[in-house]
Coordinates of C-alpha atoms and ligand atoms in Angstrom, one line a residue:
M1 CA 9.0 -3.5 -3.5
C2 CA 11.7 -3.0 -6.2
G3 CA 12.6 0.6 -6.7
I4 CA 14.3 2.2 -9.7
V5 CA 16.2 5.5 -10.0
G6 CA 18.4 6.8 -12.8
F7 CA 20.2 10.0 -13.8
V8 CA 21.6 11.3 -17.0
G9 CA 23.9 14.3 -17.3
H10 CA 24.0 15.0 -13.6
K11 CA 27.3 15.8 -11.8
N12 CA 28.1 13.2 -9.3
A13 CA 25.5 10.8 -10.4
A14 CA 26.6 8.2 -7.8
N15 CA 25.6 10.4 -4.9
K16 CA 22.3 11.2 -6.5
I17 CA 21.5 7.6 -7.1
I18 CA 22.2 6.7 -3.5
N19 CA 20.0 9.6 -2.3
G20 CA 17.2 8.5 -4.7
L21 CA 17.5 4.9 -3.4
K22 CA 17.3 6.2 0.2
R23 CA 14.0 7.8 -0.7
L24 CA 12.8 4.4 -2.1
E25 CA 13.7 2.5 1.1
Y26 CA 10.2 2.9 2.5
R27 CA 8.9 0.5 -0.3
G28 CA 10.7 -2.5 1.3
Y29 CA 13.7 -4.3 -0.2
D30 CA 16.4 -6.8 0.6
S31 CA 19.3 -6.0 -1.7
A32 CA 20.5 -3.0 -3.7
G33 CA 22.9 -1.9 -6.4
I34 CA 24.1 0.8 -8.7
A35 CA 25.6 1.0 -12.3
L36 CA 27.6 4.0 -13.6
V37 CA 28.9 4.7 -17.1
E38 CA 32.1 6.6 -17.3
K39 CA 32.0 9.4 -19.8
G40 CA 35.4 9.1 -21.5
S41 CA 36.1 5.4 -21.2
G42 CA 32.5 4.2 -21.5
K43 CA 33.4 1.8 -18.7
L44 CA 30.5 0.3 -16.8
C45 CA 31.0 0.1 -13.0
V46 CA 28.5 -2.0 -11.1
I47 CA 28.4 -2.2 -7.3
K48 CA 25.9 -4.4 -5.5
T49 CA 25.1 -5.5 -1.9
A50 CA 22.9 -8.1 -0.3
G51 CA 22.3 -5.6 2.5
K52 CA 20.9 -2.1 3.1
I53 CA 21.5 1.1 1.2
A54 CA 23.8 2.3 4.0
D55 CA 26.1 -0.7 3.1
L56 CA 25.9 0.1 -0.6
E57 CA 26.7 3.7 0.1
H58 CA 29.8 2.6 2.0
E59 CA 30.9 0.4 -0.8
V60 CA 30.4 3.1 -3.4
Q61 CA 32.4 5.6 -1.2
S62 CA 35.2 3.2 -0.7
G63 CA 35.3 1.5 -4.1
Y64 CA 34.3 4.1 -6.7
S65 CA 36.5 7.0 -7.6
G66 CA 35.1 7.9 -11.0
S67 CA 33.1 10.9 -12.0
S68 CA 30.2 9.5 -13.9
E69 CA 27.2 11.7 -14.8
T70 CA 25.0 8.8 -15.9
G71 CA 23.8 5.8 -14.0
I72 CA 21.0 3.7 -12.6
G73 CA 20.2 2.2 -9.2
H74 CA 17.9 -0.3 -7.7
T75 CA 16.4 -1.7 -4.5
R76 CA 15.4 -5.3 -5.0
W77 CA 12.5 -7.2 -3.2
A78 CA 13.3 -10.8 -4.1
T79 CA 10.9 -12.8 -6.2
H80 CA 12.9 -15.2 -8.4
G81 CA 16.2 -16.0 -6.7
K82 CA 17.3 -15.4 -3.1
P83 CA 18.4 -11.9 -2.0
T84 CA 22.1 -12.4 -2.8
K85 CA 24.7 -10.1 -4.4
D86 CA 24.6 -12.0 -7.7
N87 CA 20.8 -11.8 -7.8
A88 CA 20.8 -8.1 -6.9
H89 CA 20.3 -5.6 -9.7
P90 CA 21.7 -4.0 -11.9
H91 CA 22.2 -7.1 -14.1
A92 CA 25.2 -6.3 -16.3
T93 CA 27.1 -7.7 -19.3
E94 CA 30.2 -6.2 -21.0
F95 CA 27.9 -3.8 -22.9
I96 CA 24.9 -2.9 -20.8
A97 CA 23.5 -2.7 -17.2
L98 CA 19.8 -3.0 -16.4
V99 CA 17.5 -2.5 -13.4
H100 CA 14.0 -4.0 -13.4
N101 CA 10.8 -4.0 -11.4
G102 CA 8.2 -6.6 -12.2
I103 CA 8.1 -10.2 -13.2
I104 CA 9.2 -11.7 -16.6
E105 CA 6.8 -14.6 -16.9
N106 CA 8.4 -16.3 -19.9
Y107 CA 11.9 -16.1 -18.4
A108 CA 12.4 -19.9 -18.7
D109 CA 11.7 -19.8 -22.5
L110 CA 14.1 -16.8 -22.9
R111 CA 16.8 -18.6 -20.9
K112 CA 16.6 -21.5 -23.4
R113 CA 16.7 -19.1 -26.3
L114 CA 19.8 -17.4 -24.9
A115 CA 21.4 -20.8 -24.3
S116 CA 20.9 -21.6 -28.0
Y117 CA 22.9 -18.4 -28.7
G118 CA 25.6 -19.7 -26.4
I119 CA 24.8 -17.3 -23.5
S120 CA 24.7 -18.7 -20.0
L121 CA 23.3 -16.8 -17.1
Y122 CA 25.0 -16.1 -13.7
S123 CA 21.9 -15.3 -11.6
D124 CA 18.7 -17.1 -10.6
T125 CA 16.6 -14.1 -11.5
D126 CA 13.9 -13.6 -14.2
T127 CA 15.4 -10.2 -14.9
E128 CA 18.8 -11.3 -16.2
V129 CA 17.2 -12.6 -19.4
V130 CA 16.2 -9.1 -20.3
A131 CA 19.6 -7.7 -19.7
Q132 CA 21.3 -10.6 -21.7
M133 CA 18.8 -10.3 -24.6
I134 CA 19.3 -6.5 -25.0
S135 CA 23.0 -6.9 -24.7
F136 CA 23.1 -9.7 -27.3
L137 CA 21.0 -7.8 -29.8
F138 CA 23.1 -4.6 -29.2
S139 CA 26.4 -6.6 -29.7
K140 CA 25.0 -7.9 -33.0
G141 CA 24.6 -4.3 -34.3
A142 CA 21.1 -3.2 -33.2
S143 CA 20.9 0.4 -31.9
P144 CA 20.2 0.7 -28.2
L145 CA 16.5 1.6 -29.0
E146 CA 16.2 -1.3 -31.5
A147 CA 17.7 -3.7 -29.0
V148 CA 15.2 -2.6 -26.3
Q149 CA 12.2 -2.7 -28.7
Q150 CA 13.1 -6.1 -30.0
T151 CA 13.6 -7.5 -26.5
I152 CA 10.3 -6.1 -25.4
S153 CA 8.6 -7.9 -28.3
L154 CA 9.9 -11.1 -26.8
I155 CA 9.0 -10.7 -23.1
Q156 CA 5.7 -11.4 -21.3
G157 CA 4.9 -10.1 -17.9
A158 CA 5.1 -6.8 -16.1
Y159 CA 8.1 -4.6 -16.2
A160 CA 9.6 -1.2 -15.6
F161 CA 13.2 -1.1 -16.4
G162 CA 16.1 1.3 -17.0
V163 CA 19.1 0.4 -19.0
V164 CA 22.5 2.1 -19.7
F165 CA 25.0 1.2 -22.5
N166 CA 28.7 1.3 -22.2
K167 CA 29.1 3.1 -25.5
H168 CA 26.4 5.7 -24.7
P169 CA 27.2 7.5 -21.5
E170 CA 25.0 10.3 -22.8
M171 CA 21.8 8.2 -22.6
V172 CA 19.5 6.1 -20.4
I173 CA 16.6 4.1 -21.9
C174 CA 13.6 3.1 -19.9
A175 CA 10.4 1.3 -20.5
R176 CA 7.3 0.2 -18.7
Q177 CA 4.5 -2.3 -19.0
G178 CA 2.3 -2.7 -16.0
S179 CA 4.8 -1.7 -13.3
P180 CA 5.0 2.1 -12.7
L181 CA 7.8 4.4 -13.9
A182 CA 8.2 8.1 -14.2
V183 CA 10.6 10.6 -15.8
G184 CA 11.6 13.8 -14.1
T185 CA 13.2 17.0 -15.1
D186 CA 14.9 19.7 -12.9
V187 CA 14.7 23.4 -13.5
D188 CA 17.8 23.2 -15.7
G189 CA 16.3 20.5 -17.9
R190 CA 18.4 17.6 -16.6
L191 CA 16.5 14.3 -16.7
S192 CA 16.1 11.5 -14.2
L193 CA 13.9 8.4 -13.9
G194 CA 12.3 6.8 -10.9
S195 CA 9.6 4.4 -9.7
D196 CA 7.6 7.1 -8.2
A197 CA 7.5 10.8 -7.4
V198 CA 9.0 10.2 -3.9
A199 CA 12.2 8.8 -5.6
L200 CA 12.5 12.0 -7.7
S201 CA 11.4 14.7 -5.3
G202 CA 14.4 16.7 -4.3
F203 CA 15.9 16.3 -7.8
A204 CA 13.1 17.0 -10.2
S205 CA 10.6 19.8 -10.4
Q206 CA 8.3 18.2 -13.0
I207 CA 7.4 14.6 -13.8
I208 CA 5.9 12.5 -16.5
Y209 CA 4.2 9.2 -15.5
L210 CA 4.9 6.9 -18.5
E211 CA 2.0 5.1 -19.9
S212 CA 2.0 1.3 -20.1
G213 CA 3.9 0.2 -23.2
D214 CA 6.0 3.4 -23.4
I215 CA 9.7 3.4 -24.1
A216 CA 11.7 6.6 -23.3
Q217 CA 15.2 7.8 -24.3
L218 CA 16.6 10.3 -21.8
Y219 CA 19.7 12.3 -23.0
S220 CA 22.2 14.3 -21.0
N221 CA 21.4 17.4 -23.1
G222 CA 17.8 17.3 -21.8
N223 CA 16.3 15.7 -24.9
L224 CA 13.5 13.2 -24.2
N225 CA 12.0 10.9 -26.8
I226 CA 9.0 8.8 -25.8
F227 CA 7.5 6.0 -28.0
D228 CA 4.2 4.3 -27.3
K229 CA 3.4 0.6 -27.6
E230 CA 3.1 0.9 -31.4
N231 CA 6.5 2.6 -31.4
N232 CA 5.1 5.9 -32.5
E233 CA 6.8 8.9 -31.0
V234 CA 4.5 10.6 -28.6
K235 CA 4.4 13.7 -26.2
R236 CA 3.4 13.1 -22.6
Q237 CA 2.3 15.8 -20.2
W238 CA 4.8 17.2 -17.6
Q239 CA 3.2 17.6 -14.2
P240 CA 4.6 19.5 -11.2
I241 CA 5.9 17.2 -8.4
D242 CA 3.5 17.2 -5.5
K243 CA 5.3 18.9 -2.5
D244 CA 3.5 16.4 -0.3
Q245 CA 5.7 13.7 -1.8
A246 CA 8.9 15.4 -0.7
A247 CA 11.4 13.3 1.3
P248 CA 9.6 12.0 4.4
D249 CA 10.4 13.3 7.9
K250 CA 9.8 11.6 11.2
K251 CA 9.1 15.0 12.9
G252 CA 10.7 13.9 16.1
Y253 CA 8.9 10.5 16.5
E254 CA 10.9 7.4 17.0
H255 CA 9.3 5.7 14.0
F256 CA 7.3 6.7 11.0
M257 CA 4.6 4.3 12.2
L258 CA 4.2 6.1 15.5
K259 CA 4.0 9.4 13.8
E260 CA 1.4 8.1 11.4
I261 CA -0.7 6.6 14.2
F262 CA -0.7 10.0 15.9
E263 CA -1.5 11.9 12.7
Q264 CA -4.9 10.1 12.4
P265 CA -7.1 12.8 14.0
S266 CA -5.8 15.3 11.5
T267 CA -5.7 13.0 8.4
I268 CA -9.3 11.9 9.1
K269 CA -10.2 15.5 9.4
N270 CA -8.5 16.4 6.2
T271 CA -10.4 13.6 4.4
L272 CA -13.7 14.6 6.0
T273 CA -13.3 18.3 5.1
H274 CA -13.1 17.3 1.4
Y275 CA -16.3 15.2 1.5
I276 CA -18.5 16.5 4.3
G277 CA -18.9 20.1 5.4
R278 CA -20.2 21.3 8.8
A279 CA -21.8 24.6 9.3
V280 CA -23.4 26.4 12.3
N281 CA -26.7 28.0 11.5
K282 CA -26.3 31.3 13.4
T283 CA -30.0 31.9 14.0
D284 CA -30.9 28.7 15.9
N285 CA -27.4 27.4 16.4
V286 CA -28.2 24.1 14.7
L287 CA -25.3 22.1 13.2
E288 CA -25.8 21.5 9.5
T289 CA -23.9 19.0 7.5
N290 CA -23.3 19.4 3.9
I291 CA -22.5 16.3 1.9
H292 CA -20.4 17.1 -1.2
P293 CA -21.4 15.2 -4.3
S294 CA -19.0 12.5 -5.5
G295 CA -20.4 12.2 -9.0
L296 CA -21.7 8.6 -8.3
N297 CA -25.4 8.1 -8.8
W298 CA -26.5 6.0 -5.9
N299 CA -30.0 5.6 -7.2
Q300 CA -28.5 3.6 -10.1
I301 CA -26.4 1.3 -7.9
N302 CA -27.9 -1.9 -6.7
H303 CA -24.7 -3.9 -6.0
I304 CA -21.1 -3.2 -5.0
T305 CA -18.0 -5.2 -5.6
I306 CA -15.1 -4.1 -3.4
V307 CA -11.6 -5.3 -4.4
A308 CA -8.3 -4.6 -2.4
C309 CA -5.3 -6.3 -0.8
G310 CA -4.0 -6.4 2.8
T311 CA -5.1 -3.7 5.2
S312 CA -7.1 -2.0 2.4
Y313 CA -9.1 -5.2 2.0
Y314 CA -10.2 -5.0 5.7
A315 CA -11.4 -1.4 5.1
G316 CA -13.6 -3.0 2.3
L317 CA -14.9 -5.6 4.8
V318 CA -16.0 -2.9 7.2
A319 CA -17.8 -1.2 4.3
K320 CA -19.7 -4.4 3.6
Y321 CA -21.1 -4.4 7.1
W322 CA -22.1 -0.7 6.7
F323 CA -23.6 -0.8 3.2
E324 CA -25.6 -4.0 3.7
K325 CA -26.9 -3.1 7.2
Y326 CA -27.7 0.6 6.6
A327 CA -28.2 1.1 2.9
R328 CA -29.4 -2.4 2.1
I329 CA -27.0 -2.6 -0.9
P330 CA -25.5 -6.1 -1.3
V331 CA -21.7 -5.9 -1.2
E332 CA -19.1 -8.5 -2.3
V333 CA -15.5 -8.0 -1.1
D334 CA -12.7 -9.8 -2.8
V335 CA -8.9 -10.0 -2.3
A336 CA -7.6 -8.7 -5.6
S337 CA -5.4 -11.7 -6.3
E338 CA -8.5 -13.9 -6.3
Y339 CA -11.1 -11.7 -7.9
R340 CA -10.4 -12.0 -11.6
Y341 CA -9.5 -15.7 -11.4
R342 CA -12.8 -16.8 -9.9
T343 CA -14.8 -15.5 -12.9
P344 CA -17.3 -13.6 -10.7
P345 CA -20.8 -13.1 -12.0
I346 CA -21.5 -9.7 -13.3
Y347 CA -24.4 -7.8 -11.8
E348 CA -26.7 -5.2 -13.3
K349 CA -26.3 -1.7 -11.9
S350 CA -23.1 -2.7 -10.1
I351 CA -20.1 -0.6 -9.2
G352 CA -16.6 -1.7 -8.5
I353 CA -14.7 0.0 -5.6
F354 CA -11.0 -0.5 -5.6
I355 CA -9.2 0.5 -2.4
S356 CA -5.4 1.0 -2.3
Q357 CA -3.1 3.2 -0.3
S358 CA -0.4 3.2 -3.0
G359 CA -2.6 2.9 -6.1
E360 CA 0.1 0.7 -7.5
T361 CA -0.7 -2.7 -6.1
A362 CA -0.4 -5.1 -9.1
D363 CA -3.2 -7.4 -8.2
T364 CA -5.6 -4.5 -7.5
L365 CA -4.7 -2.9 -10.8
A366 CA -5.2 -6.1 -12.7
A367 CA -8.6 -6.6 -11.1
L368 CA -9.6 -3.0 -12.0
R369 CA -8.6 -3.6 -15.6
Y370 CA -10.5 -6.9 -15.7
M371 CA -13.7 -5.3 -14.3
R372 CA -13.4 -2.3 -16.6
S373 CA -13.0 -4.7 -19.6
L374 CA -16.4 -6.1 -18.7
G375 CA -17.9 -2.6 -19.1
H376 CA -18.3 -1.8 -15.4
M377 CA -18.0 1.5 -13.7
C378 CA -15.0 1.4 -11.4
A379 CA -14.2 3.9 -8.6
A380 CA -10.8 4.0 -6.8
I381 CA -10.2 5.1 -3.2
V382 CA -6.5 5.9 -3.3
N383 CA -4.0 7.9 -1.2
V384 CA -1.7 8.7 -4.1
P385 CA -3.8 10.8 -6.6
T386 CA -1.2 10.5 -9.3
S387 CA -1.0 6.6 -9.1
T388 CA -1.9 4.2 -11.9
L389 CA -5.1 3.1 -10.1
A390 CA -6.3 6.7 -9.9
R391 CA -5.4 7.4 -13.5
E392 CA -7.2 4.3 -14.8
A393 CA -10.4 4.4 -12.7
D394 CA -13.6 6.0 -13.9
A395 CA -14.0 7.9 -10.7
V396 CA -11.4 8.7 -8.0
L397 CA -12.2 9.3 -4.3
P398 CA -8.8 10.4 -2.8
T399 CA -7.9 9.9 0.8
F400 CA -6.0 12.8 2.3
A401 CA -3.8 10.9 4.6
G402 CA -0.5 12.4 3.2
T403 CA 2.5 10.2 2.4
E404 CA 2.5 7.0 4.4
V405 CA 6.0 5.8 4.9
S406 CA 5.7 3.0 7.4
V407 CA 5.2 -0.3 5.5
A408 CA 2.4 -1.3 7.9
S409 CA -0.6 0.9 6.9
T410 CA -2.3 2.9 9.7
K411 CA -3.4 6.4 8.7
A412 CA -4.3 5.4 5.2
F413 CA -6.6 2.6 6.6
T414 CA -8.6 5.0 8.7
A415 CA -8.7 7.5 5.8
Q416 CA -10.1 4.7 3.6
M417 CA -12.8 4.0 6.1
T418 CA -13.6 7.7 6.3
V419 CA -14.2 7.8 2.5
L420 CA -16.3 4.6 2.6
A421 CA -18.3 6.1 5.5
Y422 CA -18.9 9.2 3.4
M423 CA -20.0 7.1 0.4
L424 CA -22.5 5.3 2.7
I425 CA -23.8 8.7 4.0
E426 CA -24.1 10.0 0.4
A427 CA -25.9 6.7 -0.7
L428 CA -28.3 7.0 2.3
K429 CA -29.1 10.6 1.4
T430 CA -29.7 9.8 -2.3
R431 CA -31.8 6.8 -1.4
N432 CA -34.1 8.9 0.8
C433 CA -32.8 7.7 4.2
I434 CA -32.2 11.4 5.0
D435 CA -32.3 11.2 8.8
L436 CA -29.9 8.3 9.1
S437 CA -27.6 10.0 6.6
A438 CA -27.6 13.2 8.7
D439 CA -27.0 11.3 12.0
F440 CA -24.1 9.4 10.5
A441 CA -22.7 12.6 9.0
K442 CA -22.7 14.2 12.5
E443 CA -21.2 11.1 14.1
I444 CA -18.4 10.8 11.6
L445 CA -17.5 14.5 11.9
D446 CA -16.7 13.8 15.6
I447 CA -14.7 10.7 15.1
N448 CA -11.3 12.5 15.0
E449 CA -12.0 13.9 18.5
L450 CA -12.8 10.5 19.8
I451 CA -9.6 9.2 18.3
S452 CA -7.6 12.0 19.8
R453 CA -9.0 11.1 23.2
A454 CA -8.2 7.4 22.6
L455 CA -4.6 8.3 21.6
D456 CA -4.1 10.1 24.9
T457 CA -4.5 6.8 26.8
M458 CA -2.5 4.6 24.5
Q459 CA 0.4 4.1 26.8
K460 CA -1.9 2.1 29.1
L461 CA -1.4 -0.7 26.6
A462 CA 2.3 -0.9 27.4
P463 CA 2.2 -3.7 30.1
L464 CA -0.1 -5.8 27.8
A465 CA 2.3 -5.3 24.9
K466 CA 5.2 -6.4 27.1
K467 CA 3.4 -9.7 27.9
L468 CA 2.3 -10.2 24.3
S469 CA 5.9 -9.8 23.1
K470 CA 6.7 -13.1 24.6
A471 CA 3.6 -14.9 23.2
K472 CA 3.8 -17.5 20.4
D473 CA 0.2 -17.0 19.2
I474 CA -2.4 -14.3 19.8
I475 CA -6.1 -14.4 18.9
Y476 CA -8.2 -11.4 18.3
F477 CA -12.0 -11.5 18.6
G478 CA -14.6 -9.1 17.2
R479 CA -18.1 -9.3 15.9
G480 CA -20.1 -7.3 13.3
A481 CA -18.0 -4.5 11.8
L482 CA -15.4 -5.1 14.5
Y483 CA -14.6 -8.5 13.0
P484 CA -12.6 -7.0 10.2
I485 CA -10.8 -4.9 12.8
A486 CA -9.9 -8.0 14.7
M487 CA -8.4 -9.4 11.5
E488 CA -6.6 -6.1 10.9
G489 CA -5.3 -6.2 14.5
A490 CA -3.9 -9.7 13.9
L491 CA -2.4 -8.7 10.6
K492 CA -0.7 -5.7 12.2
M493 CA 0.7 -7.9 15.0
K494 CA 2.0 -10.5 12.4
E495 CA 3.5 -7.8 10.2
L496 CA 5.3 -5.9 12.9
S497 CA 6.2 -8.4 15.7
Y498 CA 6.4 -11.6 13.6
I499 CA 4.1 -13.3 16.2
H500 CA 1.5 -15.6 14.8
A501 CA -1.9 -13.9 15.3
E502 CA -5.4 -14.6 13.9
G503 CA -8.6 -12.5 14.0
Y504 CA -11.9 -14.4 14.4
A505 CA -15.5 -13.6 14.5
A506 CA -16.0 -14.3 18.2
G507 CA -19.0 -16.6 17.5
E508 CA -16.9 -18.8 15.2
M509 CA -14.4 -19.6 18.0
K510 CA -16.2 -22.8 19.0
H511 CA -16.0 -24.1 15.5
G512 CA -12.2 -24.8 15.5
P513 CA -10.0 -22.1 17.0
I514 CA -11.1 -23.2 20.5
A515 CA -8.9 -26.2 20.1
L516 CA -5.9 -23.9 20.2
I517 CA -6.8 -22.4 23.5
D518 CA -4.7 -23.6 26.5
K519 CA -3.4 -22.0 29.6
G520 CA -2.2 -18.5 29.1
M521 CA -3.2 -18.1 25.4
P522 CA -3.6 -14.3 25.0
I523 CA -6.9 -13.3 23.5
I524 CA -7.6 -9.6 22.6
V525 CA -11.3 -8.9 22.5
L526 CA -12.9 -5.8 20.8
C527 CA -16.0 -5.5 22.8
P528 CA -17.6 -2.0 23.3
Y529 CA -21.2 -2.0 24.5
D530 CA -23.6 -1.8 21.6
K531 CA -27.3 -1.6 21.9
D532 CA -27.9 -4.2 19.1
G533 CA -27.1 -7.0 21.4
L534 CA -23.8 -8.2 20.0
F535 CA -22.1 -7.2 23.3
H536 CA -23.7 -10.0 25.3
K537 CA -23.0 -12.5 22.5
V538 CA -19.3 -11.6 22.7
V539 CA -19.3 -11.9 26.5
S540 CA -20.5 -15.5 26.1
N541 CA -17.7 -16.2 23.7
I542 CA -15.2 -14.7 26.1
C543 CA -16.5 -16.9 28.9
E544 CA -16.0 -20.0 26.8
A545 CA -12.4 -19.0 26.1
E546 CA -11.6 -18.1 29.7
T547 CA -12.9 -21.4 31.0
R548 CA -10.3 -23.0 28.9
G549 CA -7.4 -21.0 30.3
A550 CA -7.2 -18.1 27.9
Q551 CA -5.8 -14.8 29.2
I552 CA -8.4 -12.3 28.2
S553 CA -7.8 -8.6 27.5
V554 CA -10.8 -6.6 26.6
L555 CA -10.9 -3.3 24.6
T556 CA -14.2 -1.7 25.6
C557 CA -16.0 1.5 26.8
N558 CA -17.2 2.6 30.3
K559 CA -20.6 1.1 29.8
G560 CA -19.0 -2.2 28.7
R561 CA -16.8 -2.3 31.7
A562 CA -19.7 -1.5 34.1
L563 CA -21.6 -4.5 32.6
F564 CA -18.6 -6.8 33.0
K565 CA -18.5 -5.7 36.7
E566 CA -22.2 -6.4 37.1
M567 CA -21.7 -9.8 35.7
G568 CA -18.8 -10.4 38.1
L569 CA -16.3 -10.8 35.2
K570 CA -12.8 -9.6 36.0
Y571 CA -10.9 -9.2 32.8
S572 CA -8.1 -6.7 32.1
T573 CA -10.0 -3.9 30.4
Y574 CA -8.8 -1.0 28.3
L575 CA -11.2 1.9 28.0
Y576 CA -12.1 4.0 25.0
P577 CA -14.7 6.6 24.3
E578 CA -18.3 5.6 23.6
T579 CA -19.0 4.8 20.0
T580 CA -21.8 3.4 17.9
Q581 CA -21.6 0.3 15.7
F582 CA -21.0 2.7 12.8
T583 CA -18.0 4.5 14.2
A584 CA -16.6 1.7 16.4
P585 CA -14.4 0.2 13.6
M586 CA -12.6 3.4 13.1
L587 CA -12.0 4.1 16.8
Y588 CA -10.9 0.5 17.6
S589 CA -8.4 0.5 14.8
I590 CA -6.2 2.8 16.9
P591 CA -5.6 0.5 19.9
V592 CA -4.9 -2.5 17.7
Q593 CA -2.4 -0.5 15.7
F594 CA -0.7 0.8 18.8
L595 CA -0.7 -2.7 20.5
A596 CA 1.2 -4.1 17.5
Y597 CA 3.6 -1.1 17.5
L598 CA 4.4 -1.5 21.2
T599 CA 4.8 -5.3 21.0
A600 CA 7.2 -4.9 18.1
L601 CA 9.1 -2.2 20.1
N602 CA 9.5 -4.7 22.9
R603 CA 10.9 -7.3 20.5
G604 CA 13.4 -4.8 19.0
V605 CA 12.6 -5.4 15.4
D606 CA 12.6 -3.0 12.4
I607 CA 9.2 -1.4 12.8
D608 CA 9.0 0.8 9.7
Q609 CA 10.4 -1.8 7.4
P610 CA 9.4 -5.3 8.7
R611 CA 11.2 -8.2 7.2
N612 CA 10.0 -9.5 3.8
L613 CA 7.3 -6.9 3.4
A614 CA 7.0 -4.2 0.8
K615 CA 5.0 -1.0 0.9
S616 CA 4.0 -1.0 -2.7
V617 CA 3.5 -4.5 -4.1
T618 CA 4.0 -4.0 -7.8
V619 CA 4.2 -7.7 -8.8
E620 CA 1.3 -10.2 -8.9
Ligands
G6P701 C1 1.3 -4.4 1.2 C2 1.5 -3.5 2.4 C3 0.2 -3.5 3.2 C4 -0.9 -3.0 2.3 C5 -1.0 -3.9 1.1 C6 -2.0 -3.2 0.0 O1 1.1 -5.7 1.5 O2 2.6 -4.1 3.2 O3 0.4 -2.5 4.3 O4 -2.1 -3.0 3.0 O5 0.2 -4.0 0.4 O6 -1.4 -2.1 -0.4 P1 -2.3 -0.9 -1.1 O7 -1.2 0.1 -1.4 O8 -2.9 -1.5 -2.3 O9 -3.3 -0.4 -0.1

């Protein structure tokens, strides 16, 4: 989603901005731009493109010959107004240029107000009203800071913005409310600003995450003034930049997504190591598991509300199956954009669990703030420990997946399930289900090896992916905790290949989706053998679909395949290691990710940055 970078007092600011924007590409965008302030003349130079950063870089190289040390840059993910050059940021007037991430909700009122001042707008964006208002107030004699403060008092919505002034090449002002924004400093004290640490890694050695309501003035001599929402000058803490957030590297893989899929055995292991220890008792050679305390008191928790978006939401749905079945704790799972608008009932002894890879998803953050305002304890499962969600939650359970670059989430998803599995194990132990807790701890400690074995056989999916790449629609079936994985598989397929796909609880097929089935319709079934009896139920559902002409592909285990054979059923089967109902959702995530990857590869689309998608969705 929209990304911001800015530099003040840096030689060759244009180059630095382009490099910063390249680091932000992973967030997803559809147009980009840059504004530079010339030192001597105070001339504002704005260059924008409706294409990629590479196009912008080309335009800057061919069209800009200045030597500015101050400027701002932006990647835009269109909300209000199509992704055209006019709508791209920076939005500029004679006096200022501004980049913005967020949504100005009262932009229509501000447009009217600006019209009454005789100012008409050239773009369709919500952002331009902010630029025009700051410019208008500045032109009427307000100082840059006053113009920003007065404009902020007029706007409603979420924003992070950076603004440069033609008459002040020595300064950048930035502000945030809701949307994230950080200030960086290098070892020589030169300042920069960016949407996140990834944008600033490589330039800055330390970073300040601005608080909501903050306004900061960054000067070329290294001075930094920060004002809080009451306009009091405040000091904020510098933090070292996490090395892990340095510029991402594909390490020889064709795509970040492929690299991230293959990293899962080690990212799960990293996450497990933090939460569950394994020791060998030398005397009798018994494996011992040690469950590290999370600080949550499971004896005091009788209800769980899980809130998340996208893939993270499906991790929450898996946890619902786990917690309700094994710990007997009722769990509600909500998509964050719905949660606070449905006025949910509030339960006694309830905990909120907010799951997010980025920790910046606007809907998830808003839901967290809503639940906390009701006095509830809120825990966050996040992959970015410095994120806003992590900073605002009462308890943080980090995933240790490392920076995830591919827009479609893979390793963060399995790391989220790892943390949720650990929470279940801890809850079971605390609530006196010691044996089950110990069994699950042992099982989960082996999951990375099962996943490694599964990854060794992934290329076997290639012929299926080739066929799927020509499909118009694909259905995924699963039951129990594999139903969320069927939905996640369908989501991955949609995101990456742009093929319509849906995940269904297999038993639900006859209540509607069966009408879609005609000759050749591909159905992917997640159907490992399980001793609780769901296997045979899924087999019946498959038969109903096959009778109507569907082309069935089954992801199963050896025992499942043997049973299919016994029953005389000849489907294309893809084999994975034996699992239990507890670990199956983690293992079967891998083939559905890989299948989507291979299908997209066959279709020749942009795998790491699928069209219209954003990695970090910072607007509601
Ligand atoms: C976007 C991404 C998805 C992600 C979702 C939630 O839609 O494209 O891959 O699952 O946001 O993101 P979060 O960072 O909160 O997990």
